[in-house]
Every structure is written in structure tokens, then in C-alpha cells.
Short mmCIF file of C-alpha atoms in Angstrom, two decimals:
data_model
loop_
_atom_site.label_atom_id
_atom_site.label_comp_id
_atom_site.label_asym_id
_atom_site.label_seq_id
_atom_site.Cartn_x
_atom_site.Cartn_y
_atom_site.Cartn_z
CA UNK C 1 90.07 147.99 135.63
CA UNK C 2 89.02 146.29 132.24
CA UNK C 3 88.37 148.01 129.40
CA UNK C 4 85.37 147.67 127.16
CA UNK C 5 85.87 146.23 123.71
CA UNK C 6 85.44 148.72 120.95
CA UNK C 7 83.48 146.62 119.05
CA UNK C 8 80.48 143.76 119.17
CA UNK C 9 82.29 140.69 119.36
CA UNK C 10 79.17 138.75 118.26
CA UNK C 11 78.99 140.27 114.87
CA UNK C 12 82.65 141.42 114.12
CA UNK C 13 83.87 137.70 113.47
CA UNK C 14 81.10 136.90 111.03
CA UNK C 15 81.80 137.31 107.37
CA UNK C 16 78.95 138.14 105.06
CA UNK C 17 78.50 136.01 101.93
CA UNK C 18 79.33 139.03 99.65
CA UNK C 19 82.65 139.52 101.82
CA UNK C 20 83.42 135.79 101.11
CA UNK C 21 82.62 135.73 97.95
CA UNK C 22 84.83 138.91 96.96
CA UNK C 23 87.92 136.95 98.84
CA UNK C 24 87.28 133.92 96.84
CA UNK C 25 87.36 136.18 93.60
CA UNK C 26 90.35 137.98 94.95
CA UNK C 27 92.23 134.31 95.40
CA UNK C 28 91.12 133.18 92.12
CA UNK C 29 92.21 136.31 90.34
CA UNK C 30 95.59 135.90 92.25
CA UNK C 31 96.12 132.26 91.21
CA UNK C 32 95.54 133.50 87.48
CA UNK C 33 98.31 136.19 87.84
CA UNK C 34 100.70 134.01 89.68
CA UNK C 35 100.23 131.36 86.64
CA UNK C 36 100.88 134.18 84.16
CA UNK C 37 103.77 135.46 85.96
CA UNK C 38 105.49 132.13 85.79
CA UNK C 39 104.70 131.71 82.17
CA UNK C 40 106.44 135.14 81.62
CA UNK C 41 109.34 133.85 83.72
CA UNK C 42 109.79 130.87 81.53
CA UNK C 43 109.49 132.70 78.22
CA UNK C 44 111.90 135.21 79.68
CA UNK C 45 114.62 132.56 80.91
CA UNK C 46 114.07 130.94 77.56
CA UNK C 47 114.00 133.76 75.13
CA UNK C 48 115.38 136.45 77.18
CA UNK C 49 117.86 137.92 74.79
CA UNK C 50 115.76 137.82 71.81
CA UNK C 51 112.86 139.48 73.69
CA UNK C 52 115.25 142.12 74.92
CA UNK C 53 116.69 142.81 71.67
CA UNK C 54 113.00 143.27 70.18
CA UNK C 55 111.73 145.63 73.03
CA UNK C 56 114.97 147.63 72.77
CA UNK C 57 114.41 148.06 69.06
CA UNK C 58 110.74 148.54 69.59
CA UNK C 59 111.41 151.74 71.92
CA UNK C 60 113.95 153.00 69.23
CA UNK C 61 111.28 152.54 66.54
CA UNK C 62 108.34 154.16 68.32
CA UNK C 63 110.55 157.21 68.93
CA UNK C 64 111.90 157.31 65.30
CA UNK C 65 108.57 156.50 63.52
CA UNK C 66 105.61 157.35 65.97
CA UNK C 67 103.12 156.76 63.40
CA UNK C 68 102.55 153.19 61.92
CA UNK C 69 100.63 152.29 58.73
CA UNK C 70 96.87 151.71 59.26
CA UNK C 71 96.75 148.89 56.51
CA UNK C 72 97.58 145.40 56.00
CA UNK C 73 99.25 146.10 52.69
CA UNK C 74 101.62 148.89 54.11
CA UNK C 75 102.40 146.51 57.30
CA UNK C 76 102.96 143.73 55.16
CA UNK C 77 105.52 146.14 52.63
CA UNK C 78 107.63 147.14 55.75
CA UNK C 79 107.77 143.33 56.88
CA UNK C 80 109.06 142.09 53.63
CA UNK C 81 111.63 144.79 53.67
CA UNK C 82 112.73 143.80 56.79
CA UNK C 83 112.92 140.14 56.15
CA UNK C 84 114.75 141.13 53.06
CA UNK C 85 117.26 143.08 54.94
CA UNK C 86 117.52 140.07 57.54
CA UNK C 87 118.28 137.73 54.43
CA UNK C 88 121.00 140.25 53.12
CA UNK C 89 122.75 140.70 56.21
CA UNK C 90 122.43 137.07 56.97
CA UNK C 91 123.73 135.99 53.56
CA UNK C 92 126.74 138.71 53.63
CA UNK C 93 127.80 137.62 57.10
CA UNK C 94 127.66 133.81 56.26
CA UNK C 95 129.57 134.55 53.12
CA UNK C 96 132.38 136.40 55.00
CA UNK C 97 132.43 133.55 57.78
CA UNK C 98 132.88 131.02 55.12
CA UNK C 99 135.48 132.97 52.84
CA UNK C 100 137.34 133.53 56.34
CA UNK C 101 137.02 137.32 55.48
CA UNK C 102 136.32 140.14 58.24
CA UNK C 103 134.67 142.68 55.98
CA UNK C 104 131.10 140.94 55.60
CA UNK C 105 128.19 142.08 57.71
CA UNK C 106 128.43 140.95 61.28
CA UNK C 107 126.43 138.58 63.10
CA UNK C 108 125.42 141.95 65.40
CA UNK C 109 123.50 143.16 61.87
CA UNK C 110 121.90 139.95 61.58
CA UNK C 111 120.36 140.16 64.99
CA UNK C 112 119.57 143.93 64.95
CA UNK C 113 117.63 143.28 61.42
CA UNK C 114 115.89 140.20 62.92
CA UNK C 115 114.67 142.50 65.86
CA UNK C 116 113.31 145.03 63.54
CA UNK C 117 111.23 142.17 62.00
CA UNK C 118 110.10 141.49 65.63
CA UNK C 119 109.01 145.25 65.94
CA UNK C 120 107.17 145.15 62.83
CA UNK C 121 105.33 142.08 63.88
CA UNK C 122 104.39 143.36 67.56
CA UNK C 123 103.18 146.64 65.87
CA UNK C 124 101.17 144.87 63.37
CA UNK C 125 99.72 142.84 66.28
CA UNK C 126 99.12 145.81 68.13
CA UNK C 127 97.22 147.44 65.21
CA UNK C 128 95.36 144.34 64.57
CA UNK C 129 94.21 143.80 68.09
CA UNK C 130 92.98 147.46 67.87
CA UNK C 131 90.97 146.95 64.79
CA UNK C 132 89.55 143.64 66.12
CA UNK C 133 88.71 144.97 69.72
CA UNK C 134 90.75 142.51 71.53
#
């Protein structure tokens, strides 16, 4: 005995215009997302250690300093302070290397201070995006 179909075969295979347009929109969005993922993969493969250091420092900074200044002047002052710390650490590390001494700042200190600069930049850009509505 043959079983009757559960649906009307005449209308089940026909896609409406709205469904077709929705699928096209989803395919376009999928292509955009795949493109963004590829861009991120390239950025991470080229700059992974640096981005990783910044993101690690970012999470520590958020925990230590949850509030962030709400003015460009204050953000600039923090950025200037971090840049000075990078310069100081870099100069002391290079002096020790040039003088063949082990008592100077390490290159890890320089990396850590550079990550702090990246954190201030990320937080500052986030503040600006909020102010600009983007």
C-alpha cells in the first residue's frame, strides 16, 4: 500500500520571492563574514604576538582601572606617560646591551610598556567611537 505524501508536491518546491531574496541576503552576508575572518587571520598571523600582548594587558588594565578618562586631554596625558615609559625602558635596555651589562631594563619590559601604549590607544579609540556614535 502506498502512503500518501505529507505535503502538496505542487507548492512545496516553489520558493517565494521573499525566501529567495532572504537566501541571497544570507549568502552575501556570509561572503562578507568570510572575508572579515580572512582579514583577521592574516592580521593575527602577521602580528599575533603583538596583538596577544596588547589584549592580555588590556584585560589587566580593565580589571585594575575600570574607569577610563572621558576627555581627550586626559587620554593624551596617559598616552604621553606610557610613551615616556616605553622610551625610558628602551633606552635603558639598549644602554645595557651596548655596555654588555645585565643590569639594564629587559626587552620584556620594553614589550610590556609597548603593550600598555596599545591598551591606551584601544581604550581611547573605544571612547571616541562611543562619542562619535560609531
